[in-house]
Amino acid sequence: MAWNDTVKKKPKDTRGTLVKLFSYMGKYKFAFIGIIALSLVSNVLGLLGPSYAGAAINEAAAGIGMVDFSRVMYYAYRMLAVYVLSSALAIVISVMMTRVSRRISENMRQDVFEKLLRMPVGFFDRNQAGDIISRVSYDIDVIGTCIATDATQILTSIVTVVGSLVMMVVISPLLSLTALITIPIAIGYTVWMKKITQPLYSKRSKAYGKLNGFVEEMFSGQKTIQAYAYEEKVEDRFDKINYDAADIYREAEHHGCTIGPTVNVVNNLGLALVAIFGAFLYMYKAIELGQISAFVLYSRKFSGPINEIANIMNEIYSALSAAERVFELLASEEEVADTEGAIELENAHGDVEMKNVSFGYLPDKTILHNLSLKADAGKLIAIVGPTGAGKTTIINLLMRFYDVDSGAVLVDEKDVRDYRRRSLRGAYAMVLQDTWVFNGTIFDNIAYGKENATREEVISVAKAAHIHSFIMRLPQGYDTIISEDGGNISKGQKQLLTIARAMLYDSRILILDEATSNVDTNTERRIQKAMRELMKDKTCFVIAHRLSTIKGADRILVANHGDVIEQGTHEQLMENKGFYYSLYRAQFE
């Protein structure tokens, strides 16, 4: 099952998600202990305020001419002091939580990024880049915001609710019974709404991932869209995806936003009950006016946090859905670990062989069938054939981006699975048809694969790749900054840069997968001649559609439908007048 299929399921493991979140929070347990301690002090101070207010009211209710204003002011000043101190501590708590949440988000994003680096190539083949980026950025931001704001609110609310309830019972146990009527209603409604809103927030996160994936694809293919005048159809597709995302967002927020107001109505009902029963108790001298005032203030403190928790429950559900998406990624199956006892591939000689290899990207669809081929060290091997013949699949298996279903791939007469994967790939230099350059100088892009490469080495390979003269015409030469994805240079120039990078890389085996498809034929011939000089005693695999460019290969492998059906030199294959002969003639007729 594809990994992105799993995100379509409704969130089911809320407890497991919370456990994993707490494992991240546990790294900062001392900070949280400090925050909890400060929160307790802040809330205890805040809980003293209503008692001072009640005492001041009792003093003021003594009657005309009997009021001791010094006592009234005494309680008023105390009430002011505790509220000011409580607010100051609340600010400190908020700052601490913001810093801690930022660290947690940083750690989580680092773990996700490192996880992605350990994922197999097939993972990226199956999943949209935009959806992956959405998890790294948007989902983790939602989690961090929840920890910074909602977690603090939950923490302080719990202390306030418990403290207020204790003070209410102390003032009047009878009046406190009113809470037994409203609290179950509020909690029951909130739990019921959770079952409705949390799946909606999961759908919302998935919809944003789909939206991000579509936007990323359209931006990367902007030139093609304009060339085919496809703007209106792309806009229509975006409108549909955008509408779906907005519709899901509206539905989720619609249900989520009803929680707070509904719970607020229940809490106001509780205040009405307090007023009614308090009036009866006051009439029968069972409670003083100041106690009723203090009880009302405590009941507001008691119901206020419940209302606030209800208001932020939609945010908490959203964060839980986002966290579940992130943890799904972190729990995804990584690239198969190196076998026990795997060895380093050092000083590779360059002999490569495939023995009776069968492979398919999907279990029920085999692409290569019992394939066998041999490439001796230092030879130039060309792989040709029609589209879908399995040429790129052969390269994926050589690099061990995928493992064979049956048979074996050998390097220096040893199964590649017996080598450490990193050292195996280090024996290859690879240039693809889809070039990759990054935001940085031209020097950095060429020297990417070789640590501590000198300026002279970079210039030497640039000359061999026939790009030195172009570089020298740029304003800063080798220090010219290439924009993101090489937007300020041509596709052919990007390809020459990646070829120079491969030349500089100290490897025993070179793979060129249509690597010169974006340069002219004369330049391609010169590059190949230069590469043969630079790649002496090294094995070179070339996938090419232009058969005229591989006429000088030591051996040509002709693939079709997952099998090598012919092999030999260009002259031998032309003499046989088989499949290769037909391909070659078709290109020049």
Coordinates of C-alpha atoms in Angstrom, one line a residue:
M1 CA 0.0 0.0 0.0
A2 CA 1.3 3.5 -0.9
W3 CA 2.2 5.6 2.1
N4 CA 0.0 8.5 1.0
D5 CA -3.0 6.1 1.0
T6 CA -2.8 5.8 4.7
V7 CA -3.5 9.4 5.4
K8 CA -7.0 9.0 4.1
K9 CA -8.0 7.1 7.2
K10 CA -9.6 8.9 10.1
P11 CA -7.4 9.5 13.1
K12 CA -7.8 6.5 15.5
D13 CA -4.8 6.5 17.8
T14 CA -5.2 9.7 19.8
R15 CA -3.7 8.2 22.9
G16 CA -0.6 7.0 20.9
T17 CA -0.2 10.4 19.3
L18 CA -0.3 12.0 22.7
V19 CA 2.3 9.6 24.1
K20 CA 4.6 10.4 21.2
L21 CA 4.0 14.2 21.7
F22 CA 4.8 13.8 25.4
S23 CA 8.1 12.0 24.5
Y24 CA 9.2 15.2 22.7
M25 CA 8.0 17.3 25.6
G26 CA 9.8 15.1 28.0
K27 CA 13.2 16.4 26.8
Y28 CA 12.3 19.7 28.4
K29 CA 10.8 18.2 31.6
F30 CA 12.7 20.6 33.9
A31 CA 11.3 23.6 32.0
F32 CA 7.8 22.1 32.2
I33 CA 8.3 21.5 35.9
G34 CA 9.2 25.2 36.3
I35 CA 6.2 26.2 34.2
I36 CA 3.9 24.1 36.2
A37 CA 5.3 25.5 39.5
L38 CA 4.9 29.1 38.3
S39 CA 1.4 28.2 37.0
L40 CA 0.4 26.9 40.4
V41 CA 1.7 30.1 42.1
S42 CA 0.0 32.3 39.5
N43 CA -3.3 30.6 39.8
V44 CA -3.3 30.4 43.6
L45 CA -2.7 34.2 43.7
G46 CA -5.5 34.7 41.2
L47 CA -7.8 32.5 43.4
L48 CA -7.1 34.8 46.4
G49 CA -8.6 37.8 44.6
P50 CA -12.3 36.8 44.9
S51 CA -11.9 36.0 48.6
Y52 CA -10.5 39.5 49.2
A53 CA -13.3 41.0 47.2
G54 CA -15.9 39.1 49.3
A55 CA -14.3 40.3 52.5
A56 CA -14.3 43.9 51.2
I57 CA -18.0 43.7 50.3
N58 CA -18.8 42.3 53.8
E59 CA -17.0 45.2 55.4
A60 CA -18.9 47.7 53.1
A61 CA -22.2 46.0 53.9
A62 CA -21.9 46.7 57.6
G63 CA -24.3 49.6 57.3
I64 CA -24.2 53.4 57.1
G65 CA -21.7 54.9 59.6
M66 CA -20.4 51.5 60.5
V67 CA -18.1 50.9 57.5
D68 CA -14.4 50.6 58.3
F69 CA -13.0 52.1 55.1
S70 CA -9.4 51.2 56.2
R71 CA -10.4 47.6 56.2
V72 CA -12.1 47.9 52.8
M73 CA -9.0 49.5 51.3
Y74 CA -6.8 46.8 53.0
Y75 CA -8.7 44.0 51.2
A76 CA -8.8 46.1 48.0
Y77 CA -5.0 46.6 48.0
R78 CA -4.4 42.9 48.7
M79 CA -6.7 42.0 45.8
L80 CA -4.8 44.4 43.5
A81 CA -1.5 43.0 44.5
V82 CA -2.4 39.3 43.9
Y83 CA -3.9 40.1 40.5
V84 CA -0.8 42.1 39.4
L85 CA 1.6 39.3 40.6
S86 CA -0.6 36.6 39.0
S87 CA -0.6 38.5 35.6
A88 CA 3.2 39.0 35.7
L89 CA 3.7 35.3 36.3
A90 CA 1.3 34.5 33.5
I91 CA 3.5 36.6 31.1
V92 CA 6.6 34.7 32.2
I93 CA 4.9 31.4 31.7
S94 CA 3.8 32.4 28.2
V95 CA 7.4 33.4 27.2
M96 CA 8.8 30.1 28.6
M97 CA 6.2 28.0 26.8
T98 CA 6.8 29.9 23.5
R99 CA 10.5 29.1 23.8
V100 CA 9.9 25.5 24.7
S101 CA 7.4 24.9 21.9
R102 CA 9.9 26.5 19.4
R103 CA 12.5 23.9 20.5
I104 CA 10.0 21.1 20.3
S105 CA 9.0 22.1 16.8
E106 CA 12.7 22.4 15.8
N107 CA 13.5 18.9 17.1
M108 CA 10.4 17.4 15.4
R109 CA 11.2 19.1 12.1
Q110 CA 14.8 17.9 12.4
D111 CA 13.7 14.3 13.0
V112 CA 11.3 14.5 10.1
F113 CA 14.0 15.8 7.8
E114 CA 16.5 13.2 8.9
K115 CA 13.8 10.6 8.5
L116 CA 13.2 11.7 4.9
L117 CA 16.9 11.3 4.2
R118 CA 16.6 7.6 5.3
M119 CA 13.6 6.9 3.2
P120 CA 13.9 4.8 0.1
V121 CA 13.7 6.3 -3.4
G122 CA 10.4 4.6 -4.0
F123 CA 8.8 6.7 -1.2
F124 CA 9.4 9.9 -3.2
D125 CA 8.3 8.2 -6.4
R126 CA 4.9 7.4 -4.8
N127 CA 4.2 10.6 -2.9
Q128 CA 3.7 14.2 -3.8
A129 CA 6.4 16.6 -2.8
G130 CA 3.8 19.2 -1.7
D131 CA 2.2 16.8 0.7
I132 CA 5.6 15.9 2.2
I133 CA 6.5 19.6 2.5
S134 CA 3.1 20.3 4.1
R135 CA 3.9 17.8 6.9
V136 CA 7.4 19.3 7.4
S137 CA 6.1 22.9 7.6
Y138 CA 2.3 23.4 8.1
D139 CA 1.6 20.4 10.3
I140 CA 4.6 21.0 12.6
D141 CA 3.7 24.7 12.9
V142 CA 0.2 23.7 14.0
I143 CA 1.7 21.4 16.7
G144 CA 4.1 24.1 17.9
T145 CA 1.3 26.8 18.1
C146 CA -0.8 24.4 20.1
I147 CA 1.9 23.7 22.6
A148 CA 2.8 27.3 23.0
T149 CA -0.8 28.6 23.5
D150 CA -3.3 25.8 24.0
A151 CA -1.1 23.7 26.3
T152 CA -0.5 26.7 28.6
Q153 CA -4.2 27.5 28.6
I154 CA -5.1 23.9 29.5
L155 CA -2.5 23.8 32.3
T156 CA -3.7 27.0 33.9
S157 CA -7.3 26.1 33.4
I158 CA -7.0 22.8 35.2
V159 CA -5.5 24.6 38.3
T160 CA -8.1 27.3 38.1
V161 CA -11.0 24.9 37.8
V162 CA -9.8 22.7 40.7
G163 CA -9.0 25.7 42.9
S164 CA -12.2 27.5 42.2
L165 CA -14.2 24.3 43.0
V166 CA -12.5 23.9 46.3
M167 CA -13.1 27.6 47.2
M168 CA -16.8 27.2 46.2
V169 CA -17.2 24.2 48.4
V170 CA -15.6 26.0 51.3
I171 CA -17.9 29.0 50.9
S172 CA -21.1 27.0 50.4
P173 CA -21.4 23.3 49.8
L174 CA -25.1 23.7 48.9
L175 CA -24.5 26.3 46.2
S176 CA -21.6 24.1 44.9
L177 CA -24.2 21.4 43.9
T178 CA -25.3 23.6 41.0
A179 CA -22.0 22.7 39.4
L180 CA -23.1 19.0 39.3
I181 CA -25.9 20.1 36.9
T182 CA -23.9 22.1 34.3
I183 CA -20.5 20.4 34.3
P184 CA -21.7 17.0 33.0
I185 CA -23.6 18.7 30.2
A186 CA -20.6 20.8 29.1
I187 CA -18.2 17.8 29.2
G188 CA -20.6 15.5 27.5
Y189 CA -21.2 18.0 24.7
T190 CA -17.4 18.6 24.2
V191 CA -16.6 14.9 24.0
W192 CA -19.5 14.4 21.5
M193 CA -18.2 17.2 19.3
K194 CA -14.7 15.7 19.4
K195 CA -15.9 12.7 17.5
I196 CA -17.3 14.9 14.8
T197 CA -14.5 17.5 14.5
Q198 CA -11.3 15.5 14.8
P199 CA -11.9 13.5 11.6
L200 CA -12.7 16.8 9.8
Y201 CA -9.4 18.3 10.9
S202 CA -7.6 15.2 9.6
K203 CA -9.4 15.7 6.2
R204 CA -8.4 19.4 6.3
S205 CA -4.7 18.6 6.8
K206 CA -4.8 16.1 3.9
A207 CA -6.6 18.6 1.7
Y208 CA -3.9 21.2 2.4
G209 CA -1.2 18.6 1.5
K210 CA -3.0 17.9 -1.8
L211 CA -3.3 21.6 -2.5
N212 CA 0.4 22.2 -1.8
G213 CA 1.4 19.2 -4.0
F214 CA -0.7 20.6 -6.9
V215 CA 0.8 24.1 -6.5
E216 CA 4.4 22.7 -6.4
E217 CA 3.8 20.7 -9.5
M218 CA 2.3 23.6 -11.5
F219 CA 5.1 26.0 -10.5
S220 CA 7.7 23.5 -11.6
G221 CA 5.9 23.0 -14.9
Q222 CA 5.1 26.6 -15.6
K223 CA 6.9 26.8 -18.9
T224 CA 5.1 23.7 -20.2
I225 CA 1.8 25.0 -19.1
Q226 CA 2.3 28.3 -21.0
A227 CA 3.8 26.5 -24.0
Y228 CA 0.6 24.4 -24.3
A229 CA -1.7 27.4 -23.4
Y230 CA -3.1 25.2 -20.6
E231 CA -3.5 28.1 -18.1
E232 CA -7.3 28.1 -18.0
K233 CA -7.5 24.3 -17.5
V234 CA -4.9 24.5 -14.7
E235 CA -6.8 27.3 -13.1
D236 CA -10.0 25.3 -13.3
R237 CA -8.3 22.3 -11.6
F238 CA -6.8 24.6 -8.9
D239 CA -10.2 26.2 -8.3
K240 CA -11.6 22.7 -7.7
I241 CA -8.9 21.6 -5.3
N242 CA -8.9 25.0 -3.6
Y243 CA -12.7 24.9 -3.3
D244 CA -12.5 21.4 -1.8
A245 CA -9.9 22.5 0.7
A246 CA -11.9 25.6 1.6
D247 CA -15.1 23.6 1.9
I248 CA -13.4 21.1 4.3
Y249 CA -11.9 24.0 6.3
R250 CA -15.3 25.6 6.5
E251 CA -17.0 22.4 7.6
A252 CA -14.4 21.8 10.3
E253 CA -14.4 25.3 11.6
H254 CA -18.2 25.4 11.5
H255 CA -18.5 22.5 13.9
G256 CA -15.4 23.5 16.0
C257 CA -16.6 27.1 16.5
T258 CA -20.0 26.0 17.9
I259 CA -18.3 24.3 20.9
G260 CA -17.3 27.5 22.7
P261 CA -20.6 29.4 22.4
T262 CA -22.7 26.3 23.3
V263 CA -20.6 25.6 26.4
N264 CA -20.8 29.3 27.3
V265 CA -24.6 29.0 27.3
V266 CA -24.4 26.1 29.7
N267 CA -22.1 28.1 32.0
N268 CA -24.4 31.0 32.0
L269 CA -27.2 28.7 32.9
G270 CA -25.0 27.7 35.9
L271 CA -24.6 31.3 36.9
A272 CA -28.4 31.8 36.8
L273 CA -28.8 28.8 39.1
V274 CA -26.2 30.2 41.5
A275 CA -28.1 33.6 41.6
I276 CA -31.5 31.9 42.3
F277 CA -30.2 29.5 45.0
G278 CA -27.9 32.1 46.5
A279 CA -30.9 34.5 46.9
F280 CA -32.8 31.9 48.8
L281 CA -29.9 31.1 51.1
Y282 CA -29.4 34.8 51.7
M283 CA -33.0 35.3 52.6
Y284 CA -32.7 32.5 55.2
K285 CA -29.5 34.0 56.6
A286 CA -27.5 30.9 55.5
I287 CA -25.0 32.9 53.6
E288 CA -23.6 36.5 53.7
L289 CA -23.7 39.0 50.8
G290 CA -19.9 39.0 50.5
Q291 CA -19.9 35.2 50.3
I292 CA -22.4 35.3 47.5
S293 CA -20.3 37.8 45.6
A294 CA -17.1 35.7 46.1
F295 CA -19.0 32.6 45.1
V296 CA -20.2 34.2 41.9
L297 CA -16.6 35.3 41.1
Y298 CA -15.3 31.8 41.8
S299 CA -18.1 30.3 39.7
R300 CA -17.0 32.6 36.9
K301 CA -13.4 31.5 37.4
F302 CA -14.7 27.9 37.5
S303 CA -16.8 28.1 34.3
G304 CA -14.4 30.5 32.4
P305 CA -11.6 27.9 31.9
I306 CA -14.2 25.3 30.9
N307 CA -15.5 27.6 28.3
E308 CA -12.0 28.5 27.1
I309 CA -11.0 24.8 26.9
A310 CA -14.1 24.2 24.8
N311 CA -13.1 27.1 22.5
I312 CA -9.6 25.7 21.9
M313 CA -10.7 22.1 21.6
N314 CA -11.0 22.6 17.8
E315 CA -7.4 23.8 17.8
I316 CA -6.3 20.9 19.9
Y317 CA -8.1 18.4 17.6
S318 CA -6.5 20.1 14.6
A319 CA -3.1 19.8 16.3
L320 CA -3.7 16.1 17.1
S321 CA -4.6 15.4 13.5
A322 CA -1.5 17.2 12.3
A323 CA 0.7 15.3 14.8
E324 CA -0.8 12.0 13.7
R325 CA 0.2 12.9 10.1
V326 CA 3.7 13.7 11.2
F327 CA 4.1 10.6 13.3
E328 CA 2.8 8.5 10.4
L329 CA 5.7 9.8 8.4
L330 CA 8.1 9.1 11.2
A331 CA 6.8 5.6 11.5
S332 CA 7.0 4.9 7.8
E333 CA 9.2 2.1 6.7
E334 CA 12.7 3.2 6.0
E335 CA 15.2 2.0 3.5
V336 CA 16.2 -1.6 4.2
A337 CA 19.0 -1.6 6.7
D338 CA 22.4 -3.0 5.7
T339 CA 22.7 -6.7 6.4
E340 CA 24.5 -7.8 9.5
G341 CA 28.2 -8.1 8.7
A342 CA 28.0 -5.8 5.6
I343 CA 31.4 -4.6 4.6
E344 CA 32.7 -1.3 3.1
L345 CA 33.3 -1.2 -0.6
E346 CA 36.8 0.3 -0.7
N347 CA 38.9 0.8 -3.8
A348 CA 36.3 -0.7 -6.1
H349 CA 37.8 -2.3 -9.2
G350 CA 34.6 -1.7 -11.3
D351 CA 33.5 -5.2 -12.4
V352 CA 29.7 -5.1 -12.5
E353 CA 27.4 -8.1 -13.2
M354 CA 23.7 -8.9 -13.0
K355 CA 22.7 -12.6 -12.7
N356 CA 19.2 -13.8 -13.5
V357 CA 17.7 -10.6 -12.1
S358 CA 13.9 -10.2 -11.9
F359 CA 12.3 -7.1 -10.6
G360 CA 9.1 -5.1 -10.5
Y361 CA 8.1 -1.9 -8.8
L362 CA 4.8 -3.5 -8.0
P363 CA 4.4 -7.1 -6.8
D364 CA 2.1 -8.1 -9.7
K365 CA 4.0 -6.3 -12.4
T366 CA 7.5 -7.6 -13.3
I367 CA 9.6 -5.3 -15.4
L368 CA 12.9 -7.2 -15.7
H369 CA 12.7 -10.9 -16.4
N370 CA 15.7 -13.2 -15.6
L371 CA 18.1 -10.5 -16.8
S372 CA 21.8 -11.2 -17.0
L373 CA 24.6 -8.8 -18.1
K374 CA 28.3 -8.3 -17.4
A375 CA 30.4 -5.1 -17.5
D376 CA 34.2 -5.5 -17.1
A377 CA 36.1 -2.8 -15.3
G378 CA 37.2 0.2 -17.3
K379 CA 34.7 -0.5 -20.2
L380 CA 32.1 1.8 -21.6
I381 CA 28.8 0.0 -21.6
A382 CA 25.8 1.5 -23.5
I383 CA 22.3 0.5 -22.7
V384 CA 19.8 1.2 -25.5
G385 CA 16.2 0.2 -26.2
P386 CA 12.7 1.7 -26.7
T387 CA 10.9 3.5 -23.9
G388 CA 9.8 1.2 -21.2
A389 CA 12.4 -1.4 -22.0
G390 CA 13.8 -1.3 -18.4
K391 CA 17.0 0.8 -19.0
T392 CA 16.5 3.2 -16.1
T393 CA 15.3 0.3 -13.9
I394 CA 18.7 -1.4 -14.5
I395 CA 20.4 1.8 -13.2
N396 CA 18.1 1.9 -10.1
L397 CA 19.2 -1.7 -9.3
L398 CA 22.9 -1.0 -9.9
M399 CA 22.7 1.9 -7.5
R400 CA 20.6 -0.2 -5.1
F401 CA 17.8 2.4 -5.0
Y402 CA 15.7 -0.8 -5.1
D403 CA 16.6 -4.4 -4.3
V404 CA 16.0 -7.2 -6.8
D405 CA 13.1 -9.6 -6.4
S406 CA 15.3 -12.5 -7.4
G407 CA 18.8 -13.0 -8.7
A408 CA 21.7 -10.9 -7.7
V409 CA 23.6 -7.7 -8.7
L410 CA 27.4 -8.1 -8.2
V411 CA 30.1 -5.5 -7.9
D412 CA 33.6 -6.9 -7.9
E413 CA 32.1 -10.4 -7.8
K414 CA 30.3 -9.7 -4.5
D415 CA 26.5 -9.2 -4.0
V416 CA 25.7 -5.5 -3.5
R417 CA 23.6 -6.4 -0.5
D418 CA 26.8 -7.6 1.2
Y419 CA 28.2 -4.0 1.0
R420 CA 27.2 -1.1 3.1
R421 CA 24.8 0.8 1.0
R422 CA 26.5 4.2 1.5
S423 CA 29.9 2.9 0.4
L424 CA 28.3 1.1 -2.6
R425 CA 26.7 4.3 -3.9
G426 CA 30.0 6.1 -3.2
A427 CA 31.6 4.0 -5.9
Y428 CA 29.2 5.5 -8.5
A429 CA 29.0 9.0 -10.0
M430 CA 25.7 9.6 -11.6
V431 CA 24.3 12.2 -14.1
L432 CA 20.6 12.1 -14.9
Q433 CA 18.6 13.6 -17.6
D434 CA 16.7 15.6 -14.9
T435 CA 19.4 17.8 -13.7
W436 CA 19.7 19.1 -10.1
V437 CA 21.5 22.2 -9.1
F438 CA 21.1 24.2 -5.9
N439 CA 21.1 27.8 -4.8
G440 CA 24.8 28.6 -4.5
T441 CA 27.9 29.4 -6.5
I442 CA 28.9 27.6 -9.7
F443 CA 32.0 26.5 -7.9
D444 CA 30.0 25.0 -5.1
N445 CA 27.7 23.2 -7.5
I446 CA 30.5 21.5 -9.4
A447 CA 32.5 20.7 -6.2
Y448 CA 29.3 19.3 -4.5
G449 CA 30.5 15.7 -4.5
K450 CA 34.1 16.2 -3.5
E451 CA 35.0 17.6 -0.2
N452 CA 37.8 20.2 -0.2
A453 CA 38.0 20.4 -4.0
T454 CA 40.5 23.0 -5.2
R455 CA 39.7 25.7 -7.7
E456 CA 42.2 24.2 -10.2
E457 CA 40.4 20.8 -10.0
V458 CA 37.0 22.5 -10.7
I459 CA 38.4 24.5 -13.6
S460 CA 39.9 21.4 -15.1
V461 CA 36.7 19.4 -15.1
A462 CA 34.7 22.4 -16.3
K463 CA 37.1 22.7 -19.3
A464 CA 36.7 19.0 -20.0
A465 CA 32.9 19.4 -19.9
H466 CA 33.1 22.4 -22.3
I467 CA 31.5 24.8 -19.9
H468 CA 34.6 26.8 -18.7
S469 CA 34.2 29.5 -21.4
F470 CA 30.6 30.0 -20.6
I471 CA 31.4 30.4 -16.9
M472 CA 34.1 32.9 -17.5
R473 CA 31.6 35.1 -19.4
L474 CA 29.5 35.4 -16.3
P475 CA 29.9 38.5 -14.1
Q476 CA 31.5 36.7 -11.2
G477 CA 32.8 33.7 -13.1
Y478 CA 32.9 30.6 -10.8
D479 CA 31.6 32.7 -7.9
T480 CA 28.3 33.5 -9.8
I481 CA 25.3 32.5 -7.8
I482 CA 22.9 30.1 -9.4
S483 CA 19.3 30.8 -8.5
E484 CA 17.1 28.1 -7.1
D485 CA 16.7 25.2 -9.5
G486 CA 19.1 27.0 -11.9
G487 CA 16.5 29.4 -13.3
N488 CA 19.2 31.9 -14.5
I489 CA 21.0 29.4 -16.8
S490 CA 19.8 27.2 -19.6
K491 CA 18.9 23.5 -19.2
G492 CA 21.9 22.5 -21.4
Q493 CA 24.3 24.5 -19.2
K494 CA 22.8 22.9 -16.1
Q495 CA 23.5 19.5 -17.6
L496 CA 27.1 20.4 -18.4
L497 CA 27.5 21.5 -14.7
T498 CA 26.3 18.2 -13.5
I499 CA 28.6 16.4 -15.9
A500 CA 31.5 18.4 -14.6
R501 CA 30.4 17.5 -11.1
A502 CA 30.4 13.8 -12.0
M503 CA 33.9 14.1 -13.6
L504 CA 35.2 15.6 -10.4
Y505 CA 33.7 13.0 -8.1
D506 CA 36.3 10.3 -7.3
S507 CA 34.4 7.2 -8.2
R508 CA 35.2 3.9 -10.0
I509 CA 31.8 3.7 -11.9
L510 CA 30.0 6.4 -13.9
I511 CA 26.4 6.3 -14.8
L512 CA 25.0 8.6 -17.5
D513 CA 21.2 8.3 -17.9
E514 CA 20.5 10.4 -21.0
A515 CA 23.0 12.8 -19.5
T516 CA 23.8 14.7 -22.7
S517 CA 20.3 14.9 -24.1
N518 CA 20.2 18.7 -23.7
V519 CA 23.5 19.5 -25.5
D520 CA 24.2 19.5 -29.2
T521 CA 25.7 16.4 -30.9
N522 CA 29.2 18.0 -31.5
T523 CA 29.5 19.0 -27.8
E524 CA 28.2 15.6 -26.8
R525 CA 30.9 13.9 -28.8
R526 CA 33.6 16.1 -27.4
I527 CA 32.4 15.6 -23.8
Q528 CA 32.4 11.8 -24.3
K529 CA 35.9 11.9 -25.7
A530 CA 37.0 14.0 -22.7
M531 CA 35.2 11.7 -20.3
R532 CA 36.9 8.6 -21.8
E533 CA 40.3 10.3 -21.0
L534 CA 39.2 11.2 -17.5
M535 CA 37.5 7.9 -16.8
K536 CA 40.3 5.6 -17.8
D537 CA 40.3 2.3 -15.9
K538 CA 36.7 3.1 -14.7
T539 CA 33.4 1.4 -15.7
C540 CA 30.9 3.7 -17.5
F541 CA 27.3 2.9 -18.1
V542 CA 25.5 5.1 -20.6
I543 CA 21.8 5.1 -21.4
A544 CA 21.2 6.9 -24.7
H545 CA 18.5 7.2 -27.2
R546 CA 20.7 8.9 -29.9
L547 CA 22.5 5.8 -31.0
S548 CA 25.0 7.7 -33.1
T549 CA 26.6 8.9 -29.8
I550 CA 27.4 5.4 -28.5
K551 CA 28.9 3.9 -31.6
G552 CA 32.3 3.7 -29.8
A553 CA 31.1 1.9 -26.7
D554 CA 33.0 -1.3 -25.8
R555 CA 29.7 -3.1 -25.5
I556 CA 26.1 -2.2 -26.3
L557 CA 23.3 -3.9 -24.4
V558 CA 20.0 -3.9 -26.2
A559 CA 17.0 -4.0 -23.8
N560 CA 13.4 -4.7 -24.7
H561 CA 10.5 -5.7 -22.5
G562 CA 12.9 -6.2 -19.5
D563 CA 15.3 -8.5 -21.3
V564 CA 18.7 -7.9 -22.8
I565 CA 18.0 -9.4 -26.3
E566 CA 21.3 -8.4 -28.0
Q567 CA 24.8 -7.3 -27.0
G568 CA 28.0 -6.6 -28.7
T569 CA 29.9 -3.7 -30.4
H570 CA 28.1 -1.3 -32.8
E571 CA 29.7 -3.1 -35.8
Q572 CA 28.7 -6.5 -34.6
L573 CA 25.1 -5.5 -33.9
M574 CA 24.8 -3.9 -37.3
E575 CA 26.1 -7.0 -39.0
N576 CA 23.6 -9.1 -37.2
K577 CA 20.8 -6.9 -38.5
G578 CA 18.6 -7.6 -35.5
F579 CA 16.7 -5.3 -33.2
Y580 CA 19.5 -2.8 -32.7
Y581 CA 19.9 -2.6 -36.5
S582 CA 16.2 -1.7 -36.8
L583 CA 16.5 1.0 -34.1
Y584 CA 19.6 2.5 -35.7
R585 CA 18.1 2.6 -39.2
A586 CA 14.9 4.1 -37.8
Q587 CA 16.8 7.1 -36.5
F588 CA 18.3 7.9 -39.9
E589 CA 15.6 7.0 -42.3

